[in-house]
């Protein structure tokens, strides 16, 4: 059994559908890498919400799902977020208003559970850190759409 892995043939994708899928997956990964490579520096390599500057904990989050994941990554559809804020944003526990302020969900605001939660609650109403370049700033229309979803979920 020793060395069995080394003897394995490279995986050849003969099936055209599988091949197309693999190519698409690869393009999506390239897109994500480019997106990250543009969005995070646009925000001076910090979380737009808490200003954390540890790049290894930063993600480029899409504001609205990008219909063109194979195309050019658009910085105005991105936010530089730390891992916890990214997860919270994706779960609609935090949002950004079209006026560039942080909104924390009632679910988090009414909970009582320790120092991390208190810290997260404290960002409610705080202005986000914006990219210096105007053309890199998050698109208010996309933010508005996402914020409406956040409000609808908060009421549910
Ligand atoms: Zn953060």
mmCIF file of C-alpha atoms and ligand atoms in Angstrom:
data_model
loop_
_atom_site.group_PDB
_atom_site.id
_atom_site.type_symbol
_atom_site.label_atom_id
_atom_site.label_comp_id
_atom_site.label_asym_id
_atom_site.label_seq_id
_atom_site.Cartn_x
_atom_site.Cartn_y
_atom_site.Cartn_z
ATOM 1 C CA UNK A 1 0.000 0.000 0.000
ATOM 2 C CA UNK A 2 2.974 2.288 0.532
ATOM 3 C CA UNK A 3 3.388 4.666 -2.367
ATOM 4 C CA UNK A 4 -0.095 3.957 -3.704
ATOM 5 C CA UNK A 5 -0.849 7.659 -3.910
ATOM 6 C CA UNK A 6 2.257 8.435 -5.948
ATOM 7 C CA UNK A 7 1.377 5.805 -8.514
ATOM 8 C CA UNK A 8 -2.027 7.269 -9.146
ATOM 9 C CA UNK A 9 -2.643 8.549 -12.633
ATOM 10 C CA UNK A 10 -3.454 12.258 -12.923
ATOM 11 C CA UNK A 11 -7.214 12.675 -13.051
ATOM 12 C CA UNK A 12 -8.289 13.114 -16.637
ATOM 13 C CA UNK A 13 -11.746 14.477 -17.089
ATOM 14 C CA UNK A 14 -12.961 12.712 -20.200
ATOM 15 C CA UNK A 15 -16.576 13.564 -19.621
ATOM 16 C CA UNK A 16 -17.287 16.928 -21.318
ATOM 17 C CA UNK A 17 -19.839 17.946 -18.662
ATOM 18 C CA UNK A 18 -17.389 17.185 -15.864
ATOM 19 C CA UNK A 19 -14.696 19.043 -17.763
ATOM 20 C CA UNK A 20 -16.874 22.109 -18.243
ATOM 21 C CA UNK A 21 -17.779 22.007 -14.563
ATOM 22 C CA UNK A 22 -14.103 21.809 -13.577
ATOM 23 C CA UNK A 23 -13.201 24.722 -15.851
ATOM 24 C CA UNK A 24 -16.043 26.785 -14.401
ATOM 25 C CA UNK A 25 -14.955 25.949 -10.837
ATOM 26 C CA UNK A 26 -11.429 27.024 -11.678
ATOM 27 C CA UNK A 27 -12.644 30.317 -13.184
ATOM 28 C CA UNK A 28 -14.766 31.016 -10.104
ATOM 29 C CA UNK A 29 -11.707 30.421 -7.910
ATOM 30 C CA UNK A 30 -9.617 32.757 -10.076
ATOM 31 C CA UNK A 31 -12.401 35.351 -9.864
ATOM 32 C CA UNK A 32 -12.533 35.026 -6.054
ATOM 33 C CA UNK A 33 -8.764 35.397 -5.782
ATOM 34 C CA UNK A 34 -8.814 38.520 -7.975
ATOM 35 C CA UNK A 35 -11.786 39.912 -6.077
ATOM 36 C CA UNK A 36 -9.968 39.446 -2.788
ATOM 37 C CA UNK A 37 -6.785 40.923 -4.297
ATOM 38 C CA UNK A 38 -8.664 44.101 -5.247
ATOM 39 C CA UNK A 39 -11.203 44.585 -2.480
ATOM 40 C CA UNK A 40 -8.955 44.167 0.569
ATOM 41 C CA UNK A 41 -6.267 46.665 -0.581
ATOM 42 C CA UNK A 42 -9.049 49.115 -1.577
ATOM 43 C CA UNK A 43 -9.982 49.186 2.120
ATOM 44 C CA UNK A 44 -6.362 49.729 3.203
ATOM 45 C CA UNK A 45 -6.328 46.079 4.290
ATOM 46 C CA UNK A 46 -8.734 46.435 7.175
ATOM 47 C CA UNK A 47 -12.203 45.232 8.128
ATOM 48 C CA UNK A 48 -14.629 47.955 7.044
ATOM 49 C CA UNK A 49 -16.606 47.407 10.268
ATOM 50 C CA UNK A 50 -14.121 46.847 13.112
ATOM 51 C CA UNK A 51 -10.912 48.080 11.376
ATOM 52 C CA UNK A 52 -9.053 44.842 12.126
ATOM 53 C CA UNK A 53 -5.866 44.908 10.034
ATOM 54 C CA UNK A 54 -4.769 41.266 10.164
ATOM 55 C CA UNK A 55 -4.886 40.298 6.478
ATOM 56 C CA UNK A 56 -5.036 36.582 7.316
ATOM 57 C CA UNK A 57 -8.389 37.221 8.999
ATOM 58 C CA UNK A 58 -9.803 39.371 6.187
ATOM 59 C CA UNK A 59 -12.197 38.291 3.428
ATOM 60 C CA UNK A 60 -13.660 40.024 0.412
ATOM 61 C CA UNK A 61 -17.434 39.685 0.770
ATOM 62 C CA UNK A 62 -19.884 40.166 -2.087
ATOM 63 C CA UNK A 63 -22.658 42.654 -1.266
ATOM 64 C CA UNK A 64 -25.086 41.040 -3.682
ATOM 65 C CA UNK A 65 -24.423 37.698 -5.317
ATOM 66 C CA UNK A 66 -22.392 38.388 -8.400
ATOM 67 C CA UNK A 67 -24.265 37.203 -11.483
ATOM 68 C CA UNK A 68 -21.032 37.388 -13.405
ATOM 69 C CA UNK A 69 -18.723 35.282 -11.257
ATOM 70 C CA UNK A 70 -16.642 34.520 -14.319
ATOM 71 C CA UNK A 71 -16.220 38.159 -15.273
ATOM 72 C CA UNK A 72 -14.213 41.070 -13.957
ATOM 73 C CA UNK A 73 -14.481 41.397 -10.183
ATOM 74 C CA UNK A 74 -16.167 44.679 -9.279
ATOM 75 C CA UNK A 75 -14.758 46.379 -6.166
ATOM 76 C CA UNK A 76 -18.010 48.397 -5.548
ATOM 77 C CA UNK A 77 -19.778 45.054 -5.027
ATOM 78 C CA UNK A 78 -17.318 44.155 -2.303
ATOM 79 C CA UNK A 79 -16.669 44.783 1.353
ATOM 80 C CA UNK A 80 -13.479 43.957 3.186
ATOM 81 C CA UNK A 81 -14.618 42.089 6.288
ATOM 82 C CA UNK A 82 -12.911 40.138 9.056
ATOM 83 C CA UNK A 83 -13.975 36.505 9.397
ATOM 84 C CA UNK A 84 -16.535 37.164 12.149
ATOM 85 C CA UNK A 85 -18.096 40.165 10.401
ATOM 86 C CA UNK A 86 -18.141 38.285 7.084
ATOM 87 C CA UNK A 87 -20.015 35.385 8.662
ATOM 88 C CA UNK A 88 -22.366 37.772 10.461
ATOM 89 C CA UNK A 89 -22.952 39.697 7.193
ATOM 90 C CA UNK A 90 -23.710 36.495 5.266
ATOM 91 C CA UNK A 91 -26.123 35.417 8.029
ATOM 92 C CA UNK A 92 -27.850 38.855 8.010
ATOM 93 C CA UNK A 93 -26.792 39.456 11.613
ATOM 94 C CA UNK A 94 -25.147 42.693 10.501
ATOM 95 C CA UNK A 95 -25.736 44.897 7.473
ATOM 96 C CA UNK A 96 -24.485 48.132 5.958
ATOM 97 C CA UNK A 97 -27.073 50.801 5.218
ATOM 98 C CA UNK A 98 -26.902 52.720 1.911
ATOM 99 C CA UNK A 99 -25.681 55.644 4.064
ATOM 100 C CA UNK A 100 -22.634 53.525 4.986
ATOM 101 C CA UNK A 101 -23.612 52.785 8.566
ATOM 102 C CA UNK A 102 -23.492 49.430 10.312
ATOM 103 C CA UNK A 103 -26.806 47.907 11.373
ATOM 104 C CA UNK A 104 -26.786 45.087 13.927
ATOM 105 C CA UNK A 105 -29.767 42.703 13.878
ATOM 106 C CA UNK A 106 -32.289 42.818 16.737
ATOM 107 C CA UNK A 107 -31.411 39.165 17.307
ATOM 108 C CA UNK A 108 -27.874 40.162 18.319
ATOM 109 C CA UNK A 109 -28.903 43.410 19.995
ATOM 110 C CA UNK A 110 -31.330 41.752 22.406
ATOM 111 C CA UNK A 111 -29.061 38.843 23.269
ATOM 112 C CA UNK A 112 -26.934 38.923 26.414
ATOM 113 C CA UNK A 113 -23.956 36.677 26.267
ATOM 114 C CA UNK A 114 -20.507 37.947 27.076
ATOM 115 C CA UNK A 115 -17.829 40.369 25.925
ATOM 116 C CA UNK A 116 -17.655 39.384 22.223
ATOM 117 C CA UNK A 117 -21.375 39.984 21.813
ATOM 118 C CA UNK A 118 -21.141 43.317 23.631
ATOM 119 C CA UNK A 119 -18.346 44.256 21.231
ATOM 120 C CA UNK A 120 -20.436 43.283 18.178
ATOM 121 C CA UNK A 121 -23.466 45.216 19.495
ATOM 122 C CA UNK A 122 -21.318 48.318 19.895
ATOM 123 C CA UNK A 123 -20.937 48.653 16.106
ATOM 124 C CA UNK A 124 -24.640 49.419 15.611
ATOM 125 C CA UNK A 125 -24.939 52.780 13.845
ATOM 126 C CA UNK A 126 -21.168 53.208 13.427
ATOM 127 C CA UNK A 127 -19.923 54.468 10.068
ATOM 128 C CA UNK A 128 -17.919 51.950 8.013
ATOM 129 C CA UNK A 129 -14.345 52.638 6.893
ATOM 130 C CA UNK A 130 -14.564 53.566 3.219
ATOM 131 C CA UNK A 131 -11.996 53.056 0.463
ATOM 132 C CA UNK A 132 -10.085 56.239 -0.337
ATOM 133 C CA UNK A 133 -10.924 55.998 -4.029
ATOM 134 C CA UNK A 134 -14.500 57.016 -4.767
ATOM 135 C CA UNK A 135 -14.749 54.498 -7.590
ATOM 136 C CA UNK A 136 -13.985 51.732 -5.074
ATOM 137 C CA UNK A 137 -16.686 52.702 -2.597
ATOM 138 C CA UNK A 138 -19.527 50.227 -2.120
ATOM 139 C CA UNK A 139 -22.473 50.681 -4.454
ATOM 140 C CA UNK A 140 -25.360 52.235 -2.418
ATOM 141 C CA UNK A 141 -27.941 50.546 -4.685
ATOM 142 C CA UNK A 142 -26.518 47.113 -3.954
ATOM 143 C CA UNK A 143 -26.274 47.995 -0.255
ATOM 144 C CA UNK A 144 -29.918 49.132 -0.276
ATOM 145 C CA UNK A 145 -31.051 45.856 -1.831
ATOM 146 C CA UNK A 146 -29.083 43.846 0.704
ATOM 147 C CA UNK A 147 -30.252 46.065 3.583
ATOM 148 C CA UNK A 148 -33.908 45.516 2.606
ATOM 149 C CA UNK A 149 -33.350 41.763 2.839
ATOM 150 C CA UNK A 150 -31.754 42.270 6.252
ATOM 151 C CA UNK A 151 -34.759 44.324 7.466
ATOM 152 C CA UNK A 152 -37.239 41.765 6.109
ATOM 153 C CA UNK A 153 -35.434 38.986 7.974
ATOM 154 C CA UNK A 154 -35.271 41.088 11.150
ATOM 155 C CA UNK A 155 -39.051 41.481 11.100
ATOM 156 C CA UNK A 156 -39.713 37.796 10.427
HETATM 157 ZN ZN1 LIG B 1 -14.533 43.038 11.616
#
